C-alpha atoms as a PDB file:
ATOM      1  CA  MET A   1      66.900  42.183 112.611  1.00  0.00           C
ATOM      2  CA  SER A   2      66.263  41.701 108.892  1.00  0.00           C
ATOM      3  CA  ILE A   3      65.512  44.423 106.351  1.00  0.00           C
ATOM      4  CA  VAL A   4      62.773  44.004 103.745  1.00  0.00           C
ATOM      5  CA  TYR A   5      61.495  46.029 100.792  1.00  0.00           C
ATOM      6  CA  VAL A   6      57.838  47.085 100.881  1.00  0.00           C
ATOM      7  CA  ASN A   7      56.276  49.344  98.253  1.00  0.00           C
ATOM      8  CA  GLY A   8      59.408  51.325  97.508  1.00  0.00           C
ATOM      9  CA  GLN A   9      60.829  51.487 101.027  1.00  0.00           C
ATOM     10  CA  MET A  10      63.451  49.564 102.953  1.00  0.00           C
ATOM     11  CA  MET A  11      62.338  48.826 106.508  1.00  0.00           C
ATOM     12  CA  ASN A  12      62.840  46.524 109.454  1.00  0.00           C
ATOM     13  CA  ALA A  13      60.862  43.335 108.985  1.00  0.00           C
ATOM     14  CA  GLU A  14      59.260  43.816 112.410  1.00  0.00           C
ATOM     15  CA  GLU A  15      57.797  47.124 111.238  1.00  0.00           C
ATOM     16  CA  ALA A  16      56.537  45.876 107.867  1.00  0.00           C
ATOM     17  CA  VAL A  17      52.764  45.452 107.801  1.00  0.00           C
ATOM     18  CA  VAL A  18      50.064  44.671 105.249  1.00  0.00           C
ATOM     19  CA  SER A  19      46.559  46.097 105.503  1.00  0.00           C
ATOM     20  CA  VAL A  20      43.714  43.840 106.622  1.00  0.00           C
ATOM     21  CA  TYR A  21      41.962  45.070 103.453  1.00  0.00           C
ATOM     22  CA  ASP A  22      44.736  43.831 101.183  1.00  0.00           C
ATOM     23  CA  HIS A  23      43.172  41.355  98.777  1.00  0.00           C
ATOM     24  CA  GLY A  24      46.234  39.166  99.062  1.00  0.00           C
ATOM     25  CA  PHE A  25      45.337  38.710 102.732  1.00  0.00           C
ATOM     26  CA  LEU A  26      41.575  38.478 102.197  1.00  0.00           C
ATOM     27  CA  TYR A  27      41.418  36.292  99.098  1.00  0.00           C
ATOM     28  CA  GLY A  28      44.908  35.024  98.330  1.00  0.00           C
ATOM     29  CA  LEU A  29      44.859  37.400  95.355  1.00  0.00           C
ATOM     30  CA  GLY A  30      48.534  37.626  94.551  1.00  0.00           C
ATOM     31  CA  LEU A  31      51.582  35.963  93.094  1.00  0.00           C
ATOM     32  CA  PHE A  32      55.166  35.335  94.045  1.00  0.00           C
ATOM     33  CA  GLU A  33      58.510  34.282  92.640  1.00  0.00           C
ATOM     34  CA  THR A  34      61.417  32.661  94.431  1.00  0.00           C
ATOM     35  CA  PHE A  35      64.924  32.659  93.023  1.00  0.00           C
ATOM     36  CA  ARG A  36      68.476  32.844  94.257  1.00  0.00           C
ATOM     37  CA  THR A  37      71.599  34.835  93.647  1.00  0.00           C
ATOM     38  CA  TYR A  38      75.030  33.751  92.491  1.00  0.00           C
ATOM     39  CA  GLN A  39      77.806  36.240  93.192  1.00  0.00           C
ATOM     40  CA  GLY A  40      75.012  38.629  94.085  1.00  0.00           C
ATOM     41  CA  LYS A  41      73.260  38.362  90.699  1.00  0.00           C
ATOM     42  CA  CYS A  42      69.718  36.994  90.425  1.00  0.00           C
ATOM     43  CA  PHE A  43      69.697  33.861  88.269  1.00  0.00           C
ATOM     44  CA  LEU A  44      67.174  33.599  85.402  1.00  0.00           C
ATOM     45  CA  LEU A  45      65.627  36.837  86.645  1.00  0.00           C
ATOM     46  CA  GLU A  46      64.197  37.826  83.256  1.00  0.00           C
ATOM     47  CA  ARG A  47      62.294  34.534  83.067  1.00  0.00           C
ATOM     48  CA  HIS A  48      60.931  34.888  86.577  1.00  0.00           C
ATOM     49  CA  MET A  49      59.829  38.446  85.878  1.00  0.00           C
ATOM     50  CA  GLN A  50      58.181  37.461  82.609  1.00  0.00           C
ATOM     51  CA  ARG A  51      56.149  34.731  84.324  1.00  0.00           C
ATOM     52  CA  LEU A  52      55.198  37.098  87.131  1.00  0.00           C
ATOM     53  CA  SER A  53      54.218  39.919  84.768  1.00  0.00           C
ATOM     54  CA  GLU A  54      52.113  37.645  82.567  1.00  0.00           C
ATOM     55  CA  SER A  55      50.314  36.209  85.588  1.00  0.00           C
ATOM     56  CA  CYS A  56      49.689  39.684  87.019  1.00  0.00           C
ATOM     57  CA  LYS A  57      48.124  40.689  83.723  1.00  0.00           C
ATOM     58  CA  GLN A  58      45.815  37.677  83.873  1.00  0.00           C
ATOM     59  CA  LEU A  59      44.685  38.718  87.366  1.00  0.00           C
ATOM     60  CA  GLY A  60      44.297  42.406  86.567  1.00  0.00           C
ATOM     61  CA  ILE A  61      47.233  43.501  88.723  1.00  0.00           C
ATOM     62  CA  GLU A  62      49.134  46.471  87.283  1.00  0.00           C
ATOM     63  CA  PHE A  63      52.759  45.467  87.720  1.00  0.00           C
ATOM     64  CA  ASN A  64      55.590  46.878  85.649  1.00  0.00           C
ATOM     65  CA  MET A  65      58.851  46.439  87.577  1.00  0.00           C
ATOM     66  CA  GLU A  66      61.794  45.795  85.283  1.00  0.00           C
ATOM     67  CA  PRO A  67      64.345  43.052  86.047  1.00  0.00           C
ATOM     68  CA  GLU A  68      67.078  45.672  86.437  1.00  0.00           C
ATOM     69  CA  HIS A  69      65.054  47.418  89.141  1.00  0.00           C
ATOM     70  CA  VAL A  70      64.549  44.156  91.021  1.00  0.00           C
ATOM     71  CA  GLN A  71      68.270  43.402  90.797  1.00  0.00           C
ATOM     72  CA  ARG A  72      69.103  46.789  92.316  1.00  0.00           C
ATOM     73  CA  ILE A  73      66.692  46.172  95.193  1.00  0.00           C
ATOM     74  CA  VAL A  74      68.069  42.683  95.806  1.00  0.00           C
ATOM     75  CA  SER A  75      71.645  43.997  95.774  1.00  0.00           C
ATOM     76  CA  GLU A  76      70.723  46.587  98.395  1.00  0.00           C
ATOM     77  CA  LEU A  77      68.892  44.012 100.514  1.00  0.00           C
ATOM     78  CA  LEU A  78      71.886  41.685 100.450  1.00  0.00           C
ATOM     79  CA  LEU A  79      74.092  44.551 101.603  1.00  0.00           C
ATOM     80  CA  LEU A  80      71.708  45.692 104.338  1.00  0.00           C
ATOM     81  CA  ASN A  81      71.240  42.137 105.606  1.00  0.00           C
ATOM     82  CA  HIS A  82      74.979  41.349 105.468  1.00  0.00           C
ATOM     83  CA  LEU A  83      74.515  38.459 103.051  1.00  0.00           C
ATOM     84  CA  ALA A  84      76.880  37.345 100.310  1.00  0.00           C
ATOM     85  CA  GLU A  85      74.166  35.301  98.595  1.00  0.00           C
ATOM     86  CA  GLY A  86      70.442  35.153  99.032  1.00  0.00           C
ATOM     87  CA  TYR A  87      67.238  33.207  98.667  1.00  0.00           C
ATOM     88  CA  VAL A  88      64.899  35.863  97.273  1.00  0.00           C
ATOM     89  CA  ARG A  89      61.129  36.020  97.468  1.00  0.00           C
ATOM     90  CA  LEU A  90      59.260  38.649  95.451  1.00  0.00           C
ATOM     91  CA  THR A  91      55.566  38.906  96.348  1.00  0.00           C
ATOM     92  CA  VAL A  92      52.918  40.943  94.530  1.00  0.00           C
ATOM     93  CA  SER A  93      49.373  41.132  95.902  1.00  0.00           C
ATOM     94  CA  GLY A  94      46.367  42.980  94.565  1.00  0.00           C
ATOM     95  CA  GLY A  95      46.750  45.583  97.263  1.00  0.00           C
ATOM     96  CA  VAL A  96      44.140  47.394  99.326  1.00  0.00           C
ATOM     97  CA  ALA A  97      40.543  47.399  98.048  1.00  0.00           C
ATOM     98  CA  GLU A  98      36.994  47.278  99.379  1.00  0.00           C
ATOM     99  CA  LEU A  99      35.736  44.183 101.144  1.00  0.00           C
ATOM    100  CA  GLY A 100      34.322  41.908  98.452  1.00  0.00           C
ATOM    101  CA  LEU A 101      35.568  40.351  95.249  1.00  0.00           C
ATOM    102  CA  PRO A 102      37.324  42.686  92.781  1.00  0.00           C
ATOM    103  CA  ALA A 103      35.226  45.183  90.877  1.00  0.00           C
ATOM    104  CA  GLY A 104      38.068  46.039  88.489  1.00  0.00           C
ATOM    105  CA  ASP A 105      41.818  45.953  88.056  1.00  0.00           C
ATOM    106  CA  TYR A 106      44.301  46.540  90.859  1.00  0.00           C
ATOM    107  CA  ALA A 107      46.219  49.754  90.162  1.00  0.00           C
ATOM    108  CA  GLN A 108      48.218  49.867  93.419  1.00  0.00           C
ATOM    109  CA  PRO A 109      49.548  46.408  94.243  1.00  0.00           C
ATOM    110  CA  THR A 110      51.478  45.581  97.373  1.00  0.00           C
ATOM    111  CA  ILE A 111      55.058  44.639  96.451  1.00  0.00           C
ATOM    112  CA  VAL A 112      57.344  42.937  98.961  1.00  0.00           C
ATOM    113  CA  ILE A 113      60.878  41.626  98.431  1.00  0.00           C
ATOM    114  CA  MET A 114      62.647  39.605 101.117  1.00  0.00           C
ATOM    115  CA  VAL A 115      65.983  37.815 101.228  1.00  0.00           C
ATOM    116  CA  LYS A 116      67.438  35.196 103.508  1.00  0.00           C
ATOM    117  CA  SER A 117      70.670  33.248 103.581  1.00  0.00           C
ATOM    118  CA  VAL A 118      71.107  30.269 101.289  1.00  0.00           C
ATOM    119  CA  ALA A 119      73.704  27.538 101.492  1.00  0.00           C
ATOM    120  CA  SER A 120      74.729  25.024  98.856  1.00  0.00           C
ATOM    121  CA  PRO A 121      75.304  21.404  99.917  1.00  0.00           C
ATOM    122  CA  THR A 122      78.690  19.774  99.558  1.00  0.00           C
ATOM    123  CA  LEU A 123      79.071  17.611  96.466  1.00  0.00           C
ATOM    124  CA  GLU A 124      79.141  14.508  98.659  1.00  0.00           C
ATOM    125  CA  SER A 125      75.881  15.332 100.445  1.00  0.00           C
ATOM    126  CA  TRP A 126      74.258  16.400  97.156  1.00  0.00           C
ATOM    127  CA  ARG A 127      75.085  13.027  95.601  1.00  0.00           C
ATOM    128  CA  GLN A 128      73.387  11.247  98.503  1.00  0.00           C
ATOM    129  CA  GLY A 129      70.163  12.805  97.297  1.00  0.00           C
ATOM    130  CA  LYS A 130      66.751  12.818  98.922  1.00  0.00           C
ATOM    131  CA  PRO A 131      63.863  10.384  99.377  1.00  0.00           C
ATOM    132  CA  LEU A 132      60.654  10.967  97.392  1.00  0.00           C
ATOM    133  CA  GLN A 133      57.418   9.997  99.147  1.00  0.00           C
ATOM    134  CA  LEU A 134      54.205   9.379  97.185  1.00  0.00           C
ATOM    135  CA  LEU A 135      51.264  11.159  98.837  1.00  0.00           C
ATOM    136  CA  HIS A 136      47.509  10.583  98.966  1.00  0.00           C
ATOM    137  CA  THR A 137      46.978  14.328  98.484  1.00  0.00           C
ATOM    138  CA  LYS A 138      46.207  15.012  94.835  1.00  0.00           C
ATOM    139  CA  ARG A 139      47.471  18.003  92.878  1.00  0.00           C
ATOM    140  CA  ASN A 140      44.449  20.215  92.436  1.00  0.00           C
ATOM    141  CA  THR A 141      43.219  21.595  89.127  1.00  0.00           C
ATOM    142  CA  PRO A 142      44.905  24.891  88.122  1.00  0.00           C
ATOM    143  CA  GLU A 143      42.999  28.097  88.805  1.00  0.00           C
ATOM    144  CA  GLY A 144      43.033  29.128  85.144  1.00  0.00           C
ATOM    145  CA  ALA A 145      44.353  27.957  81.789  1.00  0.00           C
ATOM    146  CA  TYR A 146      47.672  27.246  83.505  1.00  0.00           C
ATOM    147  CA  ARG A 147      48.870  27.125  87.103  1.00  0.00           C
ATOM    148  CA  PHE A 148      49.821  30.439  88.664  1.00  0.00           C
ATOM    149  CA  LYS A 149      52.529  30.648  91.302  1.00  0.00           C
ATOM    150  CA  SER A 150      49.901  32.181  93.524  1.00  0.00           C
ATOM    151  CA  LEU A 151      49.489  33.065  97.179  1.00  0.00           C
ATOM    152  CA  HIS A 152      46.698  30.482  97.303  1.00  0.00           C
ATOM    153  CA  TYR A 153      49.012  27.712  98.504  1.00  0.00           C
ATOM    154  CA  MET A 154      46.513  25.500 100.345  1.00  0.00           C
ATOM    155  CA  ASN A 155      47.030  22.393  98.198  1.00  0.00           C
ATOM    156  CA  ASN A 156      50.779  22.478  98.835  1.00  0.00           C
ATOM    157  CA  ILE A 157      50.244  23.042 102.558  1.00  0.00           C
ATOM    158  CA  ILE A 158      47.851  20.089 102.852  1.00  0.00           C
ATOM    159  CA  ALA A 159      50.402  17.937 101.017  1.00  0.00           C
ATOM    160  CA  LYS A 160      53.158  19.122 103.363  1.00  0.00           C
ATOM    161  CA  ARG A 161      51.004  18.350 106.399  1.00  0.00           C
ATOM    162  CA  GLU A 162      50.377  14.848 105.084  1.00  0.00           C
ATOM    163  CA  LEU A 163      54.109  14.345 104.622  1.00  0.00           C
ATOM    164  CA  LEU A 164      54.826  15.574 108.152  1.00  0.00           C
ATOM    165  CA  SER A 165      52.094  13.342 109.589  1.00  0.00           C
ATOM    166  CA  LEU A 166      53.850  10.226 108.286  1.00  0.00           C
ATOM    167  CA  GLY A 167      56.601  10.597 110.851  1.00  0.00           C
ATOM    168  CA  GLU A 168      58.760   7.476 110.970  1.00  0.00           C
ATOM    169  CA  ARG A 169      56.687   5.842 108.208  1.00  0.00           C
ATOM    170  CA  THR A 170      58.677   7.904 105.719  1.00  0.00           C
ATOM    171  CA  MET A 171      62.319   9.056 105.635  1.00  0.00           C
ATOM    172  CA  ALA A 172      63.871  12.226 107.005  1.00  0.00           C
ATOM    173  CA  GLY A 173      64.153  15.052 104.499  1.00  0.00           C
ATOM    174  CA  ALA A 174      61.757  13.488 101.989  1.00  0.00           C
ATOM    175  CA  GLU A 175      60.017  15.552  99.328  1.00  0.00           C
ATOM    176  CA  GLY A 176      56.350  14.748  98.746  1.00  0.00           C
ATOM    177  CA  LEU A 177      55.110  13.632  95.320  1.00  0.00           C
ATOM    178  CA  MET A 178      51.573  14.351  94.156  1.00  0.00           C
ATOM    179  CA  LEU A 179      49.548  12.698  91.429  1.00  0.00           C
ATOM    180  CA  ASN A 180      46.723  14.661  89.820  1.00  0.00           C
ATOM    181  CA  GLU A 181      43.038  13.740  89.917  1.00  0.00           C
ATOM    182  CA  GLN A 182      43.558  11.421  86.930  1.00  0.00           C
ATOM    183  CA  HIS A 183      46.173   9.518  88.985  1.00  0.00           C
ATOM    184  CA  VAL A 184      49.079  10.477  86.741  1.00  0.00           C
ATOM    185  CA  LEU A 185      52.377  11.939  87.935  1.00  0.00           C
ATOM    186  CA  ALA A 186      52.247  15.673  88.640  1.00  0.00           C
ATOM    187  CA  GLU A 187      54.916  17.310  90.793  1.00  0.00           C
ATOM    188  CA  GLY A 188      56.498  17.648  94.198  1.00  0.00           C
ATOM    189  CA  ILE A 189      55.275  19.928  96.953  1.00  0.00           C
ATOM    190  CA  VAL A 190      57.871  22.540  95.949  1.00  0.00           C
ATOM    191  CA  SER A 191      59.483  20.990  92.882  1.00  0.00           C
ATOM    192  CA  ASN A 192      59.095  19.611  89.378  1.00  0.00           C
ATOM    193  CA  LEU A 193      59.836  15.987  88.497  1.00  0.00           C
ATOM    194  CA  PHE A 194      62.268  14.413  85.997  1.00  0.00           C
ATOM    195  CA  PHE A 195      63.208  10.777  85.438  1.00  0.00           C
ATOM    196  CA  VAL A 196      65.169   8.619  83.016  1.00  0.00           C
ATOM    197  CA  HIS A 197      64.321   5.482  81.048  1.00  0.00           C
ATOM    198  CA  GLY A 198      67.044   4.227  78.741  1.00  0.00           C
ATOM    199  CA  ASN A 199      68.412   7.206  76.833  1.00  0.00           C
ATOM    200  CA  CYS A 200      65.318   9.382  77.248  1.00  0.00           C
ATOM    201  CA  LEU A 201      64.393  11.989  79.859  1.00  0.00           C
ATOM    202  CA  TYR A 202      60.773  12.254  80.968  1.00  0.00           C
ATOM    203  CA  THR A 203      58.863  14.970  82.786  1.00  0.00           C
ATOM    204  CA  PRO A 204      55.117  15.476  83.321  1.00  0.00           C
ATOM    205  CA  HIS A 205      53.436  17.648  80.696  1.00  0.00           C
ATOM    206  CA  LEU A 206      52.037  21.032  81.708  1.00  0.00           C
ATOM    207  CA  SER A 207      48.570  19.642  80.918  1.00  0.00           C
ATOM    208  CA  THR A 208      48.835  17.515  84.071  1.00  0.00           C
ATOM    209  CA  GLY A 209      48.264  20.734  86.020  1.00  0.00           C
ATOM    210  CA  ILE A 210      51.802  21.337  87.225  1.00  0.00           C
ATOM    211  CA  LEU A 211      53.471  24.688  87.727  1.00  0.00           C
ATOM    212  CA  PRO A 212      55.407  25.770  84.623  1.00  0.00           C
ATOM    213  CA  GLY A 213      58.625  25.864  86.616  1.00  0.00           C
ATOM    214  CA  ILE A 214      61.408  28.190  85.520  1.00  0.00           C
ATOM    215  CA  THR A 215      64.114  25.692  86.473  1.00  0.00           C
ATOM    216  CA  ARG A 216      62.104  22.865  84.875  1.00  0.00           C
ATOM    217  CA  GLN A 217      62.096  24.660  81.522  1.00  0.00           C
ATOM    218  CA  PHE A 218      65.755  25.614  81.822  1.00  0.00           C
ATOM    219  CA  VAL A 219      66.747  21.999  82.511  1.00  0.00           C
ATOM    220  CA  ILE A 220      64.708  20.860  79.497  1.00  0.00           C
ATOM    221  CA  GLU A 221      66.680  23.317  77.356  1.00  0.00           C
ATOM    222  CA  LEU A 222      70.017  22.222  78.838  1.00  0.00           C
ATOM    223  CA  ALA A 223      69.150  18.583  78.203  1.00  0.00           C
ATOM    224  CA  GLY A 224      68.407  19.363  74.568  1.00  0.00           C
ATOM    225  CA  GLN A 225      71.715  21.198  74.190  1.00  0.00           C
ATOM    226  CA  LEU A 226      73.522  18.168  75.613  1.00  0.00           C
ATOM    227  CA  GLY A 227      71.858  15.867  73.100  1.00  0.00           C
ATOM    228  CA  PHE A 228      69.358  14.089  75.342  1.00  0.00           C
ATOM    229  CA  SER A 229      65.946  13.037  74.084  1.00  0.00           C
ATOM    230  CA  ILE A 230      63.168  14.606  76.158  1.00  0.00           C
ATOM    231  CA  GLU A 231      59.528  13.602  76.400  1.00  0.00           C
ATOM    232  CA  GLU A 232      56.780  15.523  78.182  1.00  0.00           C
ATOM    233  CA  GLY A 233      53.684  13.456  78.825  1.00  0.00           C
ATOM    234  CA  LYS A 234      51.355  11.663  81.218  1.00  0.00           C
ATOM    235  CA  TYR A 235      52.841   8.798  83.227  1.00  0.00           C
ATOM    236  CA  ASP A 236      51.813   6.674  86.178  1.00  0.00           C
ATOM    237  CA  PHE A 237      53.710   5.879  89.349  1.00  0.00           C
ATOM    238  CA  SER A 238      54.630   2.373  88.199  1.00  0.00           C
ATOM    239  CA  PHE A 239      56.480   3.852  85.223  1.00  0.00           C
ATOM    240  CA  LEU A 240      58.380   6.174  87.555  1.00  0.00           C
ATOM    241  CA  ALA A 241      59.311   3.212  89.759  1.00  0.00           C
ATOM    242  CA  GLN A 242      61.102   1.591  86.809  1.00  0.00           C
ATOM    243  CA  SER A 243      63.348   4.632  86.230  1.00  0.00           C
ATOM    244  CA  SER A 244      67.120   4.423  86.278  1.00  0.00           C
ATOM    245  CA  GLU A 245      67.319   7.986  87.630  1.00  0.00           C
ATOM    246  CA  ILE A 246      64.946  10.474  89.246  1.00  0.00           C
ATOM    247  CA  TRP A 247      65.495  14.078  90.255  1.00  0.00           C
ATOM    248  CA  MET A 248      63.506  17.129  91.241  1.00  0.00           C
ATOM    249  CA  THR A 249      64.068  20.756  90.280  1.00  0.00           C
ATOM    250  CA  ASN A 250      63.359  24.137  91.789  1.00  0.00           C
ATOM    251  CA  SER A 251      64.993  27.534  91.660  1.00  0.00           C
ATOM    252  CA  ILE A 252      66.561  27.366  95.113  1.00  0.00           C
ATOM    253  CA  GLN A 253      67.809  23.765  95.255  1.00  0.00           C
ATOM    254  CA  GLU A 254      68.592  23.473  91.512  1.00  0.00           C
ATOM    255  CA  LEU A 255      68.600  19.724  90.642  1.00  0.00           C
ATOM    256  CA  VAL A 256      68.056  17.347  93.570  1.00  0.00           C
ATOM    257  CA  PRO A 257      68.794  13.633  92.995  1.00  0.00           C
ATOM    258  CA  ILE A 258      66.183  11.211  94.304  1.00  0.00           C
ATOM    259  CA  THR A 259      67.878   8.115  95.681  1.00  0.00           C
ATOM    260  CA  THR A 260      64.913   6.435  97.418  1.00  0.00           C
ATOM    261  CA  LEU A 261      61.333   6.200  96.134  1.00  0.00           C
ATOM    262  CA  ILE A 262      58.619   5.430  98.703  1.00  0.00           C
ATOM    263  CA  ASP A 263      55.083   4.315  97.789  1.00  0.00           C
ATOM    264  CA  LEU A 264      51.840   4.760  99.735  1.00  0.00           C
ATOM    265  CA  GLU A 265      52.390   1.529 101.661  1.00  0.00           C
ATOM    266  CA  GLY A 266      55.836   2.620 102.770  1.00  0.00           C
ATOM    267  CA  ASN A 267      57.746   0.302 100.447  1.00  0.00           C
ATOM    268  CA  ARG A 268      61.162   1.749  99.648  1.00  0.00           C
ATOM    269  CA  LEU A 269      62.914   1.425  96.307  1.00  0.00           C
ATOM    270  CA  LEU A 270      66.576   2.341  95.921  1.00  0.00           C
ATOM    271  CA  VAL A 271      67.135   4.544  92.865  1.00  0.00           C
ATOM    272  CA  SER A 272      70.392   4.672  90.854  1.00  0.00           C
ATOM    273  CA  ASN A 273      72.194   2.614  93.497  1.00  0.00           C
ATOM    274  CA  GLY A 274      71.549   5.243  96.143  1.00  0.00           C
ATOM    275  CA  THR A 275      73.522   8.041  94.523  1.00  0.00           C
ATOM    276  CA  ALA A 276      73.072  10.723  91.873  1.00  0.00           C
ATOM    277  CA  GLY A 277      72.969   9.147  88.423  1.00  0.00           C
ATOM    278  CA  PRO A 278      75.160  10.121  85.464  1.00  0.00           C
ATOM    279  CA  VAL A 279      72.473  12.093  83.613  1.00  0.00           C
ATOM    280  CA  CYS A 280      71.591  14.121  86.699  1.00  0.00           C
ATOM    281  CA  GLU A 281      75.297  14.696  87.366  1.00  0.00           C
ATOM    282  CA  GLN A 282      75.840  15.969  83.834  1.00  0.00           C
ATOM    283  CA  LEU A 283      72.829  18.273  83.865  1.00  0.00           C
ATOM    284  CA  ALA A 284      73.667  19.607  87.330  1.00  0.00           C
ATOM    285  CA  ALA A 285      77.193  20.415  86.180  1.00  0.00           C
ATOM    286  CA  ALA A 286      75.824  22.217  83.117  1.00  0.00           C
ATOM    287  CA  TYR A 287      73.399  24.129  85.329  1.00  0.00           C
ATOM    288  CA  ARG A 288      76.176  25.226  87.673  1.00  0.00           C
ATOM    289  CA  THR A 289      78.218  26.389  84.688  1.00  0.00           C
ATOM    290  CA  GLU A 290      75.335  28.666  83.714  1.00  0.00           C
ATOM    291  CA  THR A 291      75.145  30.097  87.233  1.00  0.00           C
ATOM    292  CA  VAL A 292      78.800  31.097  86.964  1.00  0.00           C
ATOM    293  CA  LYS A 293      78.116  32.906  83.688  1.00  0.00           C
ATOM    294  CA  VAL A 294      75.437  35.129  85.226  1.00  0.00           C
ATOM    295  CA  ALA A 295      77.929  36.439  87.764  1.00  0.00           C
ATOM    296  CA  ASN A 296      80.439  37.522  85.117  1.00  0.00           C
END
């Protein structure tokens, strides 16, 4: 039986409930962050909290939890759930209000924090990477000036359902890749995209409608520190198919090498000889070094 945090209280997950009048339930009015711990410490927590706080402000949700407070809650949840490390999800919804669209700001949001176990792959299995499957589902236009990490997750769910519907026409464990409505590269279902041409790293620009991923930005900074050239722009699938390396990023899986690229017709292209490439290896090692620092 797992323990969760809801509005200031620790409780059994089976007893945790949200009102039918919560605007997160009624309208998807809410936001969330996912991150993981290393030696019990939340990685890049300040960045996650800054993104969450800024998005809450845009939506009129009064949210003022400090990173230190979240860390204390996560530490207690890990202890109560008998976990050494955790995958953490922090959810903030507008909270309970009258039926109908908001008439003002949300002064009493619903705040939920949950943890579950997380396991890191062996180096050998990590190097084998994952397939990346191009999807028909397009990345939708962001809700505002930039994409929120919102509870309105329908576009991602439709993309995931398309991926699942492919069955044996794709490969086991594949991530789905979406283009935007202009048919340029956007992002994965739960990840941001990077690839290499020559000595330059490429990643879709935020103007393509992608989520401004925390790990994406951190990897961009690491790449700059290591002396790599980085370009953010608009690229098509054919340009991606010519890459010497491809990888995806998110806060739970870190950097994930892509070793097979699959197009809409099911054609499969081996990437970097079927193993993690040298640039991805170097950046992943630098990333792991940073995760060790946060624990000290």
